[in-house]
mmCIF file of C-alpha atoms in Angstrom:
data_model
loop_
_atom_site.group_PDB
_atom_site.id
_atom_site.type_symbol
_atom_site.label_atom_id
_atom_site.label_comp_id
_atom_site.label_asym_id
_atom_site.label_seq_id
_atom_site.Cartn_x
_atom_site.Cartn_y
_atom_site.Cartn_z
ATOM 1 C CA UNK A 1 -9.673 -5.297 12.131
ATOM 2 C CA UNK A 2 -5.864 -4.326 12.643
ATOM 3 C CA UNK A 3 -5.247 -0.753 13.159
ATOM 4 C CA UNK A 4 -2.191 0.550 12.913
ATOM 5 C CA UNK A 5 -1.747 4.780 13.614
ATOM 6 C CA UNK A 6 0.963 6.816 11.845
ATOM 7 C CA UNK A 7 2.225 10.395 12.821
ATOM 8 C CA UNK A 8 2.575 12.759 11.718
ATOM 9 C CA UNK A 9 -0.111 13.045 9.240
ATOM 10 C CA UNK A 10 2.127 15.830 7.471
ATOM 11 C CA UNK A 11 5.965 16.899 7.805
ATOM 12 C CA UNK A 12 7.760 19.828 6.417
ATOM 13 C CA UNK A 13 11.845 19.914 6.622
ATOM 14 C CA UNK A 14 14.027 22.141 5.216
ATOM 15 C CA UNK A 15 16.690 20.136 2.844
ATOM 16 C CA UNK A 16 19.289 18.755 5.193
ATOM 17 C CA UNK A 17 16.955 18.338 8.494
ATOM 18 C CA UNK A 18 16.152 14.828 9.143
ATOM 19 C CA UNK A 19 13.168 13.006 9.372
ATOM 20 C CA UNK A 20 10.825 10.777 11.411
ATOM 21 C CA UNK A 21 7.650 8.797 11.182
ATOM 22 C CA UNK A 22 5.861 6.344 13.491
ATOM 23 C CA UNK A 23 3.698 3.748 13.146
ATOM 24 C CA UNK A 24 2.016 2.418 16.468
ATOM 25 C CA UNK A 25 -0.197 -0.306 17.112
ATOM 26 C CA UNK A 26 -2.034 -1.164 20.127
ATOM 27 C CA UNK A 27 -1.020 -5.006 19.742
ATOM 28 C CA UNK A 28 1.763 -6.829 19.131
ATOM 29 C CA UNK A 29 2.561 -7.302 15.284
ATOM 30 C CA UNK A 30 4.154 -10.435 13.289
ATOM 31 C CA UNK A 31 6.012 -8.080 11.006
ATOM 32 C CA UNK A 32 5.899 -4.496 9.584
ATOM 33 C CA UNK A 33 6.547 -3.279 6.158
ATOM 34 C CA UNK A 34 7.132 0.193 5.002
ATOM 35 C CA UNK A 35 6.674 1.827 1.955
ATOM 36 C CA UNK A 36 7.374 4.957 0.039
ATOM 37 C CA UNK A 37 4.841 6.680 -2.786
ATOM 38 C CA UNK A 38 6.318 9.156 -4.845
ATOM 39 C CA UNK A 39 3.538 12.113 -5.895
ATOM 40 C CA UNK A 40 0.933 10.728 -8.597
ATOM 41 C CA UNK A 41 2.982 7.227 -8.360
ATOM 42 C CA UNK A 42 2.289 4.113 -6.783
ATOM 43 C CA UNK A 43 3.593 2.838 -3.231
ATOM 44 C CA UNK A 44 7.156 1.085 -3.624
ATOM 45 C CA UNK A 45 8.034 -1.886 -1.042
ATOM 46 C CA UNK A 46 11.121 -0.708 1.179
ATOM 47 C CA UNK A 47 11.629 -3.000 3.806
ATOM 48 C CA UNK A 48 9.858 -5.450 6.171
ATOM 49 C CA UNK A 49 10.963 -5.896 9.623
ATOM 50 C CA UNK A 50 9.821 -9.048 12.030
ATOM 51 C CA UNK A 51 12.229 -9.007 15.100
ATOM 52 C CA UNK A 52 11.906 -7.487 18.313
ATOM 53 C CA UNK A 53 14.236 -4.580 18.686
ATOM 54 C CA UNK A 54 15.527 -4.996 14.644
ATOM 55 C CA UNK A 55 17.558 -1.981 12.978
ATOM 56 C CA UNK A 56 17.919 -1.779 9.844
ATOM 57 C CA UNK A 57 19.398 1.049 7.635
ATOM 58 C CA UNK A 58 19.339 1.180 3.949
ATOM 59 C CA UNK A 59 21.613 4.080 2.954
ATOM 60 C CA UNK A 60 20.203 7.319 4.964
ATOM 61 C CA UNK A 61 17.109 5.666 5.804
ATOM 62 C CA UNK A 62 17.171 3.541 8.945
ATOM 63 C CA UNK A 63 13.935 1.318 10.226
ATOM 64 C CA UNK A 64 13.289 0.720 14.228
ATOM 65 C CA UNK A 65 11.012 -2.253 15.417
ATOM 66 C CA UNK A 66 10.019 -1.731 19.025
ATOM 67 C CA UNK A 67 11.233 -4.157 21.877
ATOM 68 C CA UNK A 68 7.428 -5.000 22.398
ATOM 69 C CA UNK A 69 6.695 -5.260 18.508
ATOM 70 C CA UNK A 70 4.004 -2.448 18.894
ATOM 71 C CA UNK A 71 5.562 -0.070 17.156
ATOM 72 C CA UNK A 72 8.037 1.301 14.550
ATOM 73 C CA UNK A 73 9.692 4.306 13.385
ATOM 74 C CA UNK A 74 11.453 5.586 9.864
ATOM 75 C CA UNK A 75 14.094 8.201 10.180
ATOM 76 C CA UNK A 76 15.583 9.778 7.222
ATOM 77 C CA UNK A 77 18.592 11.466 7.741
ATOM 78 C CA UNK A 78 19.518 15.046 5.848
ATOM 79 C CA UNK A 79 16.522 15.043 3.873
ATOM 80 C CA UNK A 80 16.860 15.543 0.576
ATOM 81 C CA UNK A 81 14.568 16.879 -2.445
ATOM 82 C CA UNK A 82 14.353 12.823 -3.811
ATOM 83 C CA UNK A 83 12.538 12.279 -0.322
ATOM 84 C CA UNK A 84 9.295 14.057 -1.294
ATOM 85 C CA UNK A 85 6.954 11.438 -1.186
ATOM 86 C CA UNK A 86 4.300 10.149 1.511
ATOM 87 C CA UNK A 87 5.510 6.888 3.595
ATOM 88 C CA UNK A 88 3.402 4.149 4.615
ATOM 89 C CA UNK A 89 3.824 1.491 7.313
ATOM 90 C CA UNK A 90 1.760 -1.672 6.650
ATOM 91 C CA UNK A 91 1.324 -5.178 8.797
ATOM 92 C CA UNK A 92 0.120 -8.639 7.044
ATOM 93 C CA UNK A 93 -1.923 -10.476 9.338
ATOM 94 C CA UNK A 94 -3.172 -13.398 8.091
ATOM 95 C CA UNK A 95 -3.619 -12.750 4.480
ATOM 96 C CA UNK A 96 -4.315 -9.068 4.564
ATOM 97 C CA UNK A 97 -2.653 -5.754 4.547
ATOM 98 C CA UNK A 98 -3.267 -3.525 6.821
ATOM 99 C CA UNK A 99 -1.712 0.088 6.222
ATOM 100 C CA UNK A 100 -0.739 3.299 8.241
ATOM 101 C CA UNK A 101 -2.543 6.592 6.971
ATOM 102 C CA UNK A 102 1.167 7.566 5.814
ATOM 103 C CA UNK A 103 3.324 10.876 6.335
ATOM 104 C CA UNK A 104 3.368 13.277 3.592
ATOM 105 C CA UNK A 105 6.878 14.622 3.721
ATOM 106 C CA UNK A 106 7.824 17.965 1.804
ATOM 107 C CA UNK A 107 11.773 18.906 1.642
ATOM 108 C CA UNK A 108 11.761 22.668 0.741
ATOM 109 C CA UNK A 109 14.980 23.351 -0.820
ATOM 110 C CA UNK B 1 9.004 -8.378 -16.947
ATOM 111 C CA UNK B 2 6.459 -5.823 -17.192
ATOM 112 C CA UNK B 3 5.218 -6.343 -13.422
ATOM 113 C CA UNK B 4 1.752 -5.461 -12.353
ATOM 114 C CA UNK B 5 0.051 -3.491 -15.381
ATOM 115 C CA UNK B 6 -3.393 -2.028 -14.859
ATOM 116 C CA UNK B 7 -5.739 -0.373 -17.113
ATOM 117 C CA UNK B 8 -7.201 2.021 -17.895
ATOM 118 C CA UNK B 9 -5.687 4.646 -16.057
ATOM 119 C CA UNK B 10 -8.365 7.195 -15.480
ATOM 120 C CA UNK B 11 -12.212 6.433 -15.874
ATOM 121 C CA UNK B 12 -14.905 8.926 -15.957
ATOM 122 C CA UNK B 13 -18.473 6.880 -14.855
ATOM 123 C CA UNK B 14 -22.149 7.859 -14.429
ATOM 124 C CA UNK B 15 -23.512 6.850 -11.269
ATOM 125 C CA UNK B 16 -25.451 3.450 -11.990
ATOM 126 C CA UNK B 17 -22.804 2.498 -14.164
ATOM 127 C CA UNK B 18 -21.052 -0.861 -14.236
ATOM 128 C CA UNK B 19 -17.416 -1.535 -15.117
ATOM 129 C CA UNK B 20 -14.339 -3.852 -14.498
ATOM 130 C CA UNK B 21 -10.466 -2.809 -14.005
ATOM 131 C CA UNK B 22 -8.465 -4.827 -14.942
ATOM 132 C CA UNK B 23 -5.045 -6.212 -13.386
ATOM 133 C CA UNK B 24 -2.663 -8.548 -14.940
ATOM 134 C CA UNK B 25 0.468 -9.163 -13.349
ATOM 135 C CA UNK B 26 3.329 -11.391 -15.235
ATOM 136 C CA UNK B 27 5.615 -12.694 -12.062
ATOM 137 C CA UNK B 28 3.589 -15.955 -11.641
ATOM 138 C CA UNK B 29 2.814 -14.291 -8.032
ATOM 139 C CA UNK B 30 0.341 -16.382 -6.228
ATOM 140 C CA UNK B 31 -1.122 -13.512 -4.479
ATOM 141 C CA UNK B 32 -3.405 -10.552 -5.394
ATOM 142 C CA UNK B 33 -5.044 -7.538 -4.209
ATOM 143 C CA UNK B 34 -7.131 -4.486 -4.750
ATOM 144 C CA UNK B 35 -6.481 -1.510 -2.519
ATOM 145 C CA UNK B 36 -8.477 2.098 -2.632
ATOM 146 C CA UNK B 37 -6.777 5.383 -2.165
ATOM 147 C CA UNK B 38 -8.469 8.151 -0.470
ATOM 148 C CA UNK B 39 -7.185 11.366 1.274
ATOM 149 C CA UNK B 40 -5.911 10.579 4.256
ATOM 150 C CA UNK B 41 -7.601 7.408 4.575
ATOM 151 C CA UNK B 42 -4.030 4.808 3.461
ATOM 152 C CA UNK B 43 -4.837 1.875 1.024
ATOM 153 C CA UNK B 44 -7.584 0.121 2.371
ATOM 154 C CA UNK B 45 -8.043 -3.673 1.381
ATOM 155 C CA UNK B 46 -11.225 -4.577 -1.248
ATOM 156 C CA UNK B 47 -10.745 -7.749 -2.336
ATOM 157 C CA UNK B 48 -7.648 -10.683 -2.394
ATOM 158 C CA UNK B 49 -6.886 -14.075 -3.540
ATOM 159 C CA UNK B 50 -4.012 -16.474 -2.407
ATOM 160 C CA UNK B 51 -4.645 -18.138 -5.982
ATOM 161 C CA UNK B 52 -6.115 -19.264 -9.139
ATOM 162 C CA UNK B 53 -10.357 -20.040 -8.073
ATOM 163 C CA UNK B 54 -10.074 -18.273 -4.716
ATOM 164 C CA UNK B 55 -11.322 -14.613 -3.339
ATOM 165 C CA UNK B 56 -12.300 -13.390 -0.199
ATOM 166 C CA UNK B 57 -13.247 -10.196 0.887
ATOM 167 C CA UNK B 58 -10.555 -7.227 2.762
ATOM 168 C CA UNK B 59 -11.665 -4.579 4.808
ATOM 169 C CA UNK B 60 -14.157 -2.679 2.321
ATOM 170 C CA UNK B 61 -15.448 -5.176 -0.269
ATOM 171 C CA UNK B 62 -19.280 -3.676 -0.578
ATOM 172 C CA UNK B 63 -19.945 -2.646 -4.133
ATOM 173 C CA UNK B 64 -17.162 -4.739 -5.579
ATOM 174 C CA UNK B 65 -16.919 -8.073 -7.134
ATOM 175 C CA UNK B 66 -13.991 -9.989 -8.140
ATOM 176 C CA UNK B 67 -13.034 -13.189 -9.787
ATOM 177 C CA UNK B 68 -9.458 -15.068 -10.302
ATOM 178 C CA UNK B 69 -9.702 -17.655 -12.897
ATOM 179 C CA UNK B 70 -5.965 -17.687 -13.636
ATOM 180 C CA UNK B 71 -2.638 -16.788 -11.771
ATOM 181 C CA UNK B 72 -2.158 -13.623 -14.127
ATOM 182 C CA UNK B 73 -5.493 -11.666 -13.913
ATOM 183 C CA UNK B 74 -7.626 -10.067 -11.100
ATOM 184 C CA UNK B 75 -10.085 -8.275 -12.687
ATOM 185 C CA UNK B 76 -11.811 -5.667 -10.017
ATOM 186 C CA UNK B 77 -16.075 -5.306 -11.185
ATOM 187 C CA UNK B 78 -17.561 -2.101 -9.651
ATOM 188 C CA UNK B 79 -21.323 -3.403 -10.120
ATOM 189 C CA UNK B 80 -23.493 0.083 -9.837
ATOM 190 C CA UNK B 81 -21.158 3.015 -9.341
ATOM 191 C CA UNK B 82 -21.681 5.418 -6.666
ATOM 192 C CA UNK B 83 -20.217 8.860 -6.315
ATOM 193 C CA UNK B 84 -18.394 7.387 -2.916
ATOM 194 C CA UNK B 85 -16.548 5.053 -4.845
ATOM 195 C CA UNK B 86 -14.389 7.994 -6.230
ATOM 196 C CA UNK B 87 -10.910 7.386 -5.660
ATOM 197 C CA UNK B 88 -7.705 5.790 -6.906
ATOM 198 C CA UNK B 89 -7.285 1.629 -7.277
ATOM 199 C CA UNK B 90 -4.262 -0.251 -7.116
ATOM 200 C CA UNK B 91 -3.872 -3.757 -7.805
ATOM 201 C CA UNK B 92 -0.522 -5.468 -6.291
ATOM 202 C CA UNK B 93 0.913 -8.726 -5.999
ATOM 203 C CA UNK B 94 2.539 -10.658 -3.626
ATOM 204 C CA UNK B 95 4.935 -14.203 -3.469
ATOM 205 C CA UNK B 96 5.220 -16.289 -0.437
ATOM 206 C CA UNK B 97 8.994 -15.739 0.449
ATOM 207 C CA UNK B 98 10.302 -14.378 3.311
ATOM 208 C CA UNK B 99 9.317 -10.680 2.711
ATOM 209 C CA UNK B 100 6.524 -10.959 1.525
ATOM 210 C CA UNK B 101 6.777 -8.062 -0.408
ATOM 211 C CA UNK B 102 3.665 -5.658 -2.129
ATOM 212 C CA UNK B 103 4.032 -5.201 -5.917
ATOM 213 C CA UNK B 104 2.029 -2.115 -6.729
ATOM 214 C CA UNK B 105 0.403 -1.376 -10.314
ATOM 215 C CA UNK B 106 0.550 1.999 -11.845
ATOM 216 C CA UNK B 107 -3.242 2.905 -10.707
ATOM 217 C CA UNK B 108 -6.403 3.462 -11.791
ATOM 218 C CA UNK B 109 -7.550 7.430 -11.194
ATOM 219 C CA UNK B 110 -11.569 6.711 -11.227
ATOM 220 C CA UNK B 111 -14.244 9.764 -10.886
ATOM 221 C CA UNK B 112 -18.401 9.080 -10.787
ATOM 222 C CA UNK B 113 -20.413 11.862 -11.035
#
């Protein structure tokens, strides 16, 4: 099936640093969706992303789609202590999800 | 709306034993899907339905059954529990616009010892 591969597994900032995850896929993907889930919650739908090249930026939080559509990125900029939370990148191919093992991001005030 | 509700929340089972979560999701969403949570494993796909009467099976359906007999429920059956199907379910559900977008239940915490 799909695979898609996120890094960093784990991330620990300091409150103000910024933040990035990837999510990389060794073929090209229809669309990629990213989502954030909050300790002992459930993952919360962010954005989705179809374009080749798209930006998109949703307060401090901006979303990358690669030029080749094999990859994508999430940057958060000056983290803060709302951040915690692991993010997930997922594709839908067909009728399925497929999602990223997700970044656990700590901000230690 | 009260979105995707799914109970219980935590389950204790024996090994052997049989038992359905439940999923019911108010939004008139065509789609539906069961997801397990593991350490650093993601949501993996068990089970989804683009509608009323039909299933097919995600990326780890063995050991689970499910059924959709109406647009609101999408009741996950764990048949004999076994100790590897420890982990944390969530139901979501989907419409077919242009996002696309996951609608995650609260999640069921389930142990078998």
């Amino acid at each position: 099936g799909q695979q898609v591969m996120q890094i960093p597994q784990y991330q620990h900032v300091q409150e103000g640093e910024d933040f990035t995850t990837y999510c990389n896929s060794s073929t090209t993907l229809s669309n990629i969706q990213w989502y954030k889930q909050r300790p002992g919650g459930h993952p919360v739908f962010l954005i989705q992303l179809v374009k080749s090249g798209e930006v998109k930026k949703q307060k401090r939080l901006t979303f990358q789609f690669g030029e080749a559509k094999k990859n994508s990125s999430l940057h958060i900029t000056a983290t803060q202590t709302t951040d915690v939370g692991t993010y997930f990148c997922a594709l839908l191919t067909g009728n399925q999800f497929y999602f990223g093992t997700g970044t656990s991001l700590t901000v230690i005030p | 709306n009260a979105g995707v509700t799914q109970t219980p929340k935590f389950q204790v089972l024996k090994t052997g034993q049989s038992m359905t979560l439940q999923c019911a999701q108010d939004m008139n969403h065509e789609y539906m899907s069961w997801y397990r949570q593991d350490p650093g494993m993601g949501l993996r796909l068990i089970h989804y339905s683009v509608g009323a009467g039909i299933t097919d099976q995600g990326e780890v359906p063995n050991g689970y059954n499910v059924s959709r007999s109406t647009t609101e429920d999408f009741p996950l059956r764990l048949l004999s529990a076994a100790p590897s199907q420890t982990s944390v379910y969530f139901c979501a559900s989907s419409y077919y616009g242009d996002e696309f977008e996951a609608f995650f239940g609260q999640g069921t915490r389930l142990t078998v010892v």
